[in-house]
PDB file of C-alpha atoms in Angstrom:
ATOM      1  CA  MET A   1     -84.333 131.059 114.605  1.00 39.00           C
ATOM      2  CA  ARG A   2     -80.684 131.220 115.523  1.00 39.00           C
ATOM      3  CA  HIS A   3     -78.636 134.013 113.920  1.00 40.00           C
ATOM      4  CA  ARG A   4     -74.944 133.595 113.142  1.00 40.00           C
ATOM      5  CA  PHE A   5     -72.650 136.436 114.220  1.00 40.00           C
ATOM      6  CA  ARG A   6     -70.982 137.998 111.205  1.00 42.00           C
ATOM      7  CA  PRO A   7     -67.841 139.916 112.292  1.00 42.00           C
ATOM      8  CA  PHE A   8     -67.367 141.696 108.960  1.00 39.00           C
ATOM      9  CA  ALA A   9     -70.959 142.960 108.918  1.00 43.00           C
ATOM     10  CA  ALA A  10     -70.475 144.356 112.420  1.00 44.00           C
ATOM     11  CA  LEU A  11     -67.256 146.088 111.372  1.00 39.00           C
ATOM     12  CA  ALA A  12     -68.991 147.564 108.327  1.00 41.00           C
ATOM     13  CA  ALA A  13     -71.752 148.980 110.494  1.00 43.00           C
ATOM     14  CA  LEU A  14     -69.252 150.535 112.915  1.00 40.00           C
ATOM     15  CA  ALA A  15     -67.282 152.011 110.015  1.00 40.00           C
ATOM     16  CA  LEU A  16     -70.454 153.538 108.573  1.00 39.00           C
ATOM     17  CA  ILE A  17     -71.330 155.115 111.907  1.00 41.00           C
ATOM     18  CA  ALA A  18     -67.807 156.517 112.281  1.00 45.00           C
ATOM     19  CA  GLY A  19     -67.836 157.940 108.757  1.00 47.00           C
ATOM     20  CA  PHE A  20     -65.150 155.670 107.339  1.00 41.00           C
ATOM     21  CA  VAL A  21     -65.171 153.826 104.024  1.00 40.00           C
ATOM     22  CA  LEU A  22     -64.478 150.149 104.547  1.00 41.00           C
ATOM     23  CA  VAL A  23     -62.848 148.323 101.620  1.00 40.00           C
ATOM     24  CA  THR A  24     -64.242 144.818 101.239  1.00 40.00           C
ATOM     25  CA  PRO A  25     -62.129 141.829 100.235  1.00 42.00           C
ATOM     26  CA  ALA A  26     -64.146 141.602  97.022  1.00 41.00           C
ATOM     27  CA  ALA A  27     -63.287 145.202  96.166  1.00 43.00           C
ATOM     28  CA  GLN A  28     -59.612 144.580  96.850  1.00 47.00           C
ATOM     29  CA  ALA A  29     -59.608 141.626  94.465  1.00 45.00           C
ATOM     30  CA  ALA A  30     -61.619 143.327  91.717  1.00 49.00           C
ATOM     31  CA  PRO A  31     -60.180 142.556  88.271  1.00 51.00           C
ATOM     32  CA  ARG A  32     -58.631 145.323  86.219  1.00 54.00           C
ATOM     33  CA  VAL A  33     -61.037 146.936  83.764  1.00 61.00           C
ATOM     34  CA  GLU A  34     -59.638 147.242  80.243  1.00 69.00           C
ATOM     35  CA  THR A  35     -60.094 150.741  78.868  1.00 88.00           C
ATOM     36  CA  GLY A  36     -58.309 150.483  75.529  1.00 92.00           C
ATOM     37  CA  PRO A  37     -59.848 149.952  72.090  1.00 97.00           C
ATOM     38  CA  THR A  38     -60.621 146.563  70.600  1.00 98.00           C
ATOM     39  CA  ALA A  39     -58.289 144.690  68.285  1.00 98.00           C
ATOM     40  CA  GLN A  40     -60.520 145.470  65.312  1.00 98.00           C
ATOM     41  CA  GLN A  41     -60.640 149.185  66.125  1.00 98.00           C
ATOM     42  CA  LEU A  42     -56.841 149.260  66.155  1.00 98.00           C
ATOM     43  CA  LEU A  43     -56.595 147.360  62.874  1.00 98.00           C
ATOM     44  CA  ASP A  44     -59.077 149.758  61.273  1.00 98.00           C
ATOM     45  CA  ALA A  45     -56.950 152.710  62.442  1.00 98.00           C
ATOM     46  CA  VAL A  46     -53.857 151.320  60.669  1.00 98.00           C
ATOM     47  CA  SER A  47     -55.562 150.002  57.546  1.00 97.00           C
ATOM     48  CA  ASN A  48     -53.736 152.414  55.219  1.00 95.00           C
ATOM     49  CA  CYS A  49     -49.964 152.126  54.853  1.00 96.00           C
ATOM     50  CA  ASP A  50     -47.854 155.194  54.196  1.00 98.00           C
ATOM     51  CA  GLN A  51     -44.540 153.354  53.755  1.00 98.00           C
ATOM     52  CA  ILE A  52     -41.576 154.902  55.553  1.00 98.00           C
ATOM     53  CA  SER A  53     -39.041 152.104  55.107  1.00 98.00           C
ATOM     54  CA  ASN A  54     -36.688 152.222  52.143  1.00 97.00           C
ATOM     55  CA  GLY A  55     -37.694 148.798  50.902  1.00 96.00           C
ATOM     56  CA  THR A  56     -39.115 145.861  52.839  1.00 97.00           C
ATOM     57  CA  TYR A  57     -38.070 143.290  55.431  1.00 98.00           C
ATOM     58  CA  GLU A  58     -37.910 139.511  55.582  1.00 97.00           C
ATOM     59  CA  THR A  59     -39.807 137.724  58.333  1.00 95.00           C
ATOM     60  CA  ASP A  60     -37.230 134.922  58.330  1.00 91.00           C
ATOM     61  CA  GLU A  61     -33.735 134.796  56.879  1.00 87.00           C
ATOM     62  CA  GLY A  62     -33.646 133.710  53.261  1.00 83.00           C
ATOM     63  CA  GLU A  63     -37.393 133.878  52.671  1.00 77.00           C
ATOM     64  CA  GLY A  64     -37.521 137.146  50.748  1.00 73.00           C
ATOM     65  CA  GLY A  65     -38.607 140.574  51.919  1.00 76.00           C
ATOM     66  CA  ASP A  66     -42.154 141.832  51.629  1.00 94.00           C
ATOM     67  CA  VAL A  67     -42.939 143.610  54.931  1.00 98.00           C
ATOM     68  CA  PRO A  68     -42.935 147.414  54.801  1.00 98.00           C
ATOM     69  CA  VAL A  69     -42.796 149.674  57.836  1.00 98.00           C
ATOM     70  CA  CYS A  70     -45.697 152.111  57.675  1.00 98.00           C
ATOM     71  CA  GLN A  71     -46.753 155.334  59.336  1.00 98.00           C
ATOM     72  CA  THR A  72     -50.080 156.935  60.107  1.00 97.00           C
ATOM     73  CA  ASP A  73     -51.066 159.852  62.312  1.00 94.00           C
ATOM     74  CA  GLY A  74     -50.006 158.762  65.801  1.00 95.00           C
ATOM     75  CA  ALA A  75     -48.317 155.438  65.045  1.00 98.00           C
ATOM     76  CA  VAL A  76     -45.616 153.495  63.238  1.00 98.00           C
ATOM     77  CA  PHE A  77     -46.715 149.966  62.346  1.00 98.00           C
ATOM     78  CA  TYR A  78     -46.066 146.785  60.390  1.00 98.00           C
ATOM     79  CA  THR A  79     -47.702 143.394  59.980  1.00 98.00           C
ATOM     80  CA  ALA A  80     -45.491 140.321  60.074  1.00 97.00           C
ATOM     81  CA  ASP A  81     -45.075 136.990  61.822  1.00 96.00           C
ATOM     82  CA  MET A  82     -43.893 136.491  65.401  1.00 97.00           C
ATOM     83  CA  ASP A  83     -40.645 134.740  66.201  1.00 97.00           C
ATOM     84  CA  ILE A  84     -39.797 134.237  69.876  1.00 98.00           C
ATOM     85  CA  ASP A  85     -37.045 136.300  71.487  1.00 97.00           C
ATOM     86  CA  CYS A  86     -35.676 134.646  74.641  1.00 97.00           C
ATOM     87  CA  ASP A  87     -32.539 136.742  75.056  1.00 98.00           C
ATOM     88  CA  GLY A  88     -31.616 138.589  78.239  1.00 98.00           C
ATOM     89  CA  GLN A  89     -31.755 137.228  81.755  1.00 98.00           C
ATOM     90  CA  ARG A  90     -31.383 133.474  82.154  1.00 98.00           C
ATOM     91  CA  THR A  91     -34.604 131.888  83.348  1.00 98.00           C
ATOM     92  CA  THR A  92     -36.191 128.444  83.338  1.00 98.00           C
ATOM     93  CA  GLN A  93     -37.877 129.340  80.048  1.00 98.00           C
ATOM     94  CA  CYS A  94     -34.989 131.186  78.416  1.00 98.00           C
ATOM     95  CA  ASN A  95     -31.450 129.841  78.505  1.00 97.00           C
ATOM     96  CA  GLU A  96     -28.853 128.033  76.392  1.00 97.00           C
ATOM     97  CA  ASP A  97     -30.683 124.720  76.783  1.00 96.00           C
ATOM     98  CA  THR A  98     -34.104 125.947  75.679  1.00 96.00           C
ATOM     99  CA  ASP A  99     -32.900 128.306  72.939  1.00 95.00           C
ATOM    100  CA  CYS A 100     -30.132 127.406  70.515  1.00 93.00           C
ATOM    101  CA  CYS A 101     -29.523 131.089  69.792  1.00 93.00           C
ATOM    102  CA  PHE A 102     -29.765 132.392  73.361  1.00 97.00           C
ATOM    103  CA  TYR A 103     -27.802 135.586  74.041  1.00 97.00           C
ATOM    104  CA  PRO A 104     -27.561 136.833  77.651  1.00 98.00           C
ATOM    105  CA  ASP A 105     -28.221 140.487  76.897  1.00 98.00           C
ATOM    106  CA  THR A 106     -30.772 142.836  75.350  1.00 98.00           C
ATOM    107  CA  ALA A 107     -30.276 146.168  73.621  1.00 98.00           C
ATOM    108  CA  PHE A 108     -32.104 147.987  76.404  1.00 98.00           C
ATOM    109  CA  HIS A 109     -31.718 147.391  80.133  1.00 98.00           C
ATOM    110  CA  THR A 110     -33.797 147.593  83.294  1.00 98.00           C
ATOM    111  CA  SER A 111     -33.584 150.453  85.787  1.00 98.00           C
ATOM    112  CA  ASP A 112     -30.801 148.585  87.639  1.00 97.00           C
ATOM    113  CA  ASP A 113     -28.884 148.041  84.365  1.00 98.00           C
ATOM    114  CA  GLN A 114     -29.772 144.377  83.922  1.00 98.00           C
ATOM    115  CA  PRO A 115     -30.842 142.734  80.652  1.00 98.00           C
ATOM    116  CA  LEU A 116     -34.588 142.405  80.238  1.00 98.00           C
ATOM    117  CA  ASN A 117     -36.388 139.248  81.350  1.00 98.00           C
ATOM    118  CA  ALA A 118     -38.049 137.861  78.215  1.00 98.00           C
ATOM    119  CA  ALA A 119     -40.034 135.310  80.228  1.00 98.00           C
ATOM    120  CA  GLU A 120     -41.716 138.009  82.315  1.00 98.00           C
ATOM    121  CA  LEU A 121     -41.756 141.239  80.296  1.00 98.00           C
ATOM    122  CA  PRO A 122     -43.772 141.639  77.083  1.00 98.00           C
ATOM    123  CA  TYR A 123     -41.529 143.439  74.603  1.00 98.00           C
ATOM    124  CA  ILE A 124     -40.855 143.522  70.870  1.00 98.00           C
ATOM    125  CA  VAL A 125     -37.681 143.476  68.820  1.00 98.00           C
ATOM    126  CA  LEU A 126     -37.099 146.167  66.192  1.00 98.00           C
ATOM    127  CA  PRO A 127     -34.612 145.788  63.321  1.00 98.00           C
ATOM    128  CA  SER A 128     -31.300 147.472  64.065  1.00 98.00           C
ATOM    129  CA  PRO A 129     -30.909 150.806  62.234  1.00 98.00           C
ATOM    130  CA  SER A 130     -29.870 150.461  58.601  1.00 98.00           C
ATOM    131  CA  GLY A 131     -30.357 152.026  55.219  1.00 97.00           C
ATOM    132  CA  THR A 132     -33.746 150.335  55.090  1.00 97.00           C
ATOM    133  CA  TRP A 133     -35.090 152.058  58.190  1.00 98.00           C
ATOM    134  CA  ASP A 134     -33.904 153.711  61.404  1.00 98.00           C
ATOM    135  CA  TYR A 135     -36.502 153.623  64.186  1.00 98.00           C
ATOM    136  CA  GLY A 136     -34.773 156.519  65.960  1.00 98.00           C
ATOM    137  CA  ASP A 137     -35.679 158.840  63.100  1.00 98.00           C
ATOM    138  CA  TYR A 138     -39.350 158.316  63.904  1.00 97.00           C
ATOM    139  CA  GLY A 139     -39.436 159.038  67.632  1.00 97.00           C
ATOM    140  CA  LEU A 140     -38.966 155.441  68.772  1.00 98.00           C
ATOM    141  CA  ASP A 141     -36.527 154.077  71.345  1.00 98.00           C
ATOM    142  CA  GLY A 142     -36.201 151.513  74.102  1.00 98.00           C
ATOM    143  CA  GLY A 143     -39.268 151.801  76.308  1.00 98.00           C
ATOM    144  CA  SER A 144     -41.528 153.074  73.520  1.00 98.00           C
ATOM    145  CA  VAL A 145     -44.981 151.561  73.938  1.00 98.00           C
ATOM    146  CA  VAL A 146     -46.450 149.029  71.523  1.00 98.00           C
ATOM    147  CA  ALA A 147     -49.873 147.512  70.919  1.00 98.00           C
ATOM    148  CA  ILE A 148     -49.532 144.018  69.460  1.00 98.00           C
ATOM    149  CA  VAL A 149     -52.669 142.748  67.720  1.00 98.00           C
ATOM    150  CA  TYR A 150     -53.217 139.057  66.993  1.00 98.00           C
ATOM    151  CA  ASN A 151     -56.289 136.883  66.514  1.00 98.00           C
ATOM    152  CA  GLY A 152     -58.681 139.403  68.054  1.00 98.00           C
ATOM    153  CA  HIS A 153     -56.482 140.137  71.064  1.00 98.00           C
ATOM    154  CA  VAL A 154     -54.351 143.130  72.077  1.00 98.00           C
ATOM    155  CA  GLU A 155     -51.175 142.891  74.158  1.00 98.00           C
ATOM    156  CA  TYR A 156     -49.389 146.051  75.293  1.00 98.00           C
ATOM    157  CA  ALA A 157     -45.618 145.873  75.381  1.00 98.00           C
ATOM    158  CA  VAL A 158     -42.478 147.986  75.013  1.00 98.00           C
ATOM    159  CA  VAL A 159     -39.609 148.158  72.560  1.00 98.00           C
ATOM    160  CA  GLY A 160     -37.047 146.041  74.387  1.00 98.00           C
ATOM    161  CA  ASP A 161     -34.459 144.710  71.972  1.00 98.00           C
ATOM    162  CA  THR A 162     -33.022 145.087  68.487  1.00 98.00           C
ATOM    163  CA  GLY A 163     -32.288 142.382  65.936  1.00 97.00           C
ATOM    164  CA  PRO A 164     -30.840 141.799  62.470  1.00 96.00           C
ATOM    165  CA  THR A 165     -31.035 144.701  60.041  1.00 97.00           C
ATOM    166  CA  GLY A 166     -33.001 142.747  57.445  1.00 96.00           C
ATOM    167  CA  ILE A 167     -35.559 140.835  59.552  1.00 97.00           C
ATOM    168  CA  ILE A 168     -38.746 141.974  61.273  1.00 98.00           C
ATOM    169  CA  GLY A 169     -41.416 140.307  63.421  1.00 97.00           C
ATOM    170  CA  GLU A 170     -40.114 139.172  66.805  1.00 98.00           C
ATOM    171  CA  ALA A 171     -41.311 139.516  70.395  1.00 98.00           C
ATOM    172  CA  SER A 172     -40.479 138.179  73.830  1.00 98.00           C
ATOM    173  CA  TYR A 173     -41.596 134.908  75.365  1.00 98.00           C
ATOM    174  CA  ALA A 174     -43.976 136.850  77.650  1.00 98.00           C
ATOM    175  CA  ALA A 175     -45.514 138.813  74.769  1.00 98.00           C
ATOM    176  CA  ALA A 176     -46.269 135.623  72.851  1.00 98.00           C
ATOM    177  CA  SER A 177     -47.692 133.921  75.912  1.00 98.00           C
ATOM    178  CA  GLY A 178     -49.988 136.872  76.608  1.00 98.00           C
ATOM    179  CA  LEU A 179     -51.460 136.564  73.114  1.00 98.00           C
ATOM    180  CA  GLY A 180     -52.004 132.815  73.310  1.00 98.00           C
ATOM    181  CA  ILE A 181     -49.087 132.092  70.964  1.00 98.00           C
ATOM    182  CA  ASP A 182     -46.771 129.166  71.734  1.00 98.00           C
ATOM    183  CA  PRO A 183     -43.814 130.940  73.405  1.00 98.00           C
ATOM    184  CA  ASP A 184     -41.308 128.104  73.122  1.00 97.00           C
ATOM    185  CA  PRO A 185     -38.148 129.648  71.590  1.00 96.00           C
ATOM    186  CA  SER A 186     -37.399 126.468  69.626  1.00 94.00           C
ATOM    187  CA  THR A 187     -40.823 125.448  68.345  1.00 95.00           C
ATOM    188  CA  GLY A 188     -43.144 128.380  69.065  1.00 97.00           C
ATOM    189  CA  GLY A 189     -44.191 131.571  67.333  1.00 97.00           C
ATOM    190  CA  THR A 190     -46.721 132.083  64.564  1.00 97.00           C
ATOM    191  CA  ASP A 191     -46.811 132.980  60.888  1.00 95.00           C
ATOM    192  CA  GLY A 192     -49.371 135.610  61.819  1.00 94.00           C
ATOM    193  CA  PRO A 193     -50.648 137.947  60.752  1.00 97.00           C
ATOM    194  CA  VAL A 194     -49.419 139.900  63.779  1.00 98.00           C
ATOM    195  CA  THR A 195     -49.699 143.692  63.678  1.00 98.00           C
ATOM    196  CA  TYR A 196     -47.224 145.727  65.721  1.00 98.00           C
ATOM    197  CA  ILE A 197     -48.317 149.328  66.422  1.00 98.00           C
ATOM    198  CA  VAL A 198     -45.622 151.491  68.023  1.00 98.00           C
ATOM    199  CA  PHE A 199     -46.477 154.916  69.431  1.00 98.00           C
ATOM    200  CA  PRO A 200     -43.867 157.648  68.718  1.00 98.00           C
ATOM    201  CA  GLY A 201     -43.098 159.852  71.689  1.00 96.00           C
ATOM    202  CA  SER A 202     -44.419 157.317  74.206  1.00 98.00           C
ATOM    203  CA  SER A 203     -42.151 156.016  76.936  1.00 96.00           C
ATOM    204  CA  VAL A 204     -42.210 153.744  79.981  1.00 97.00           C
ATOM    205  CA  ASP A 205     -39.645 154.384  82.695  1.00 96.00           C
ATOM    206  CA  PRO A 206     -38.639 152.051  84.194  1.00 98.00           C
ATOM    207  CA  ILE A 207     -38.882 149.920  81.092  1.00 98.00           C
ATOM    208  CA  GLU A 208     -39.734 146.816  83.147  1.00 98.00           C
ATOM    209  CA  ASP A 209     -42.977 148.330  84.498  1.00 98.00           C
ATOM    210  CA  HIS A 210     -45.526 146.389  82.450  1.00 98.00           C
ATOM    211  CA  GLY A 211     -48.460 147.954  84.277  1.00 98.00           C
ATOM    212  CA  ALA A 212     -47.304 151.368  83.100  1.00 98.00           C
ATOM    213  CA  ALA A 213     -46.959 150.052  79.539  1.00 98.00           C
ATOM    214  CA  VAL A 214     -50.583 148.910  79.615  1.00 98.00           C
ATOM    215  CA  SER A 215     -51.821 152.203  81.037  1.00 98.00           C
ATOM    216  CA  VAL A 216     -49.819 154.378  78.648  1.00 98.00           C
ATOM    217  CA  GLY A 217     -50.550 152.064  75.735  1.00 98.00           C
ATOM    218  CA  GLU A 218     -54.296 152.257  76.242  1.00 98.00           C
ATOM    219  CA  GLN A 219     -54.157 156.051  76.282  1.00 98.00           C
ATOM    220  CA  TYR A 220     -52.183 156.226  73.035  1.00 98.00           C
ATOM    221  CA  ALA A 221     -54.329 153.532  71.446  1.00 98.00           C
ATOM    222  CA  ASN A 222     -57.519 155.418  72.290  1.00 98.00           C
ATOM    223  CA  ASP A 223     -56.052 158.601  70.774  1.00 98.00           C
ATOM    224  CA  LEU A 224     -55.056 156.689  67.640  1.00 98.00           C
ATOM    225  CA  VAL A 225     -58.539 155.256  67.148  1.00 98.00           C
ATOM    226  CA  ALA A 226     -60.199 158.600  67.829  1.00 97.00           C
ATOM    227  CA  ALA A 227     -58.005 160.292  65.219  1.00 94.00           C
ATOM    228  CA  HIS A 228     -59.031 157.787  62.549  1.00 92.00           C
ATOM    229  CA  ARG A 229     -62.794 157.669  63.060  1.00 87.00           C
TER     230      ARG A 229
END
């Protein structure tokens, strides 16, 4: 029987003899293991609303306000719809042609002082401070980490922009896409329910580091769930 020479097997044997650990191509390409809680565990942890907003928000202009901002031990949260934010850097997905209301800036900037890229970075939009609610009073700022829960899925993101003082429920093109929501700024979004869980005191620096947002978000999310068991 003729045996085929396998170069990688020979290298592995030599590495073993020499006392080295050889990383295989399969190991290099191993998928990331999710370590955060499930969507349902997060929803259970924020099932009771201690309202901190002075009144409620509209999800869309002129449709009436019925969304309170709530607080629980370890999180600020609200449940609303999701409109698509495509502001910031001009991209194929986000520009004046694809979005009638496109604005080439975001409230918070990247580490090199550029607007955020809504097509690439999952982020949410918080209402600008007002008499209804001021996010800064509750330990939140640009770069604060968020767990967005929709239809059994969890997407980790950051606070990346601010919007109208009376409207809530908006996230970037990338955030919507990651949750399986149509991200088109003209026709996309969802009526929800979408639950946004923001972790006071958390921070990602640089703000554009999505991998860090996932890692930090999972840690805070696990702590939140543990505190509400």
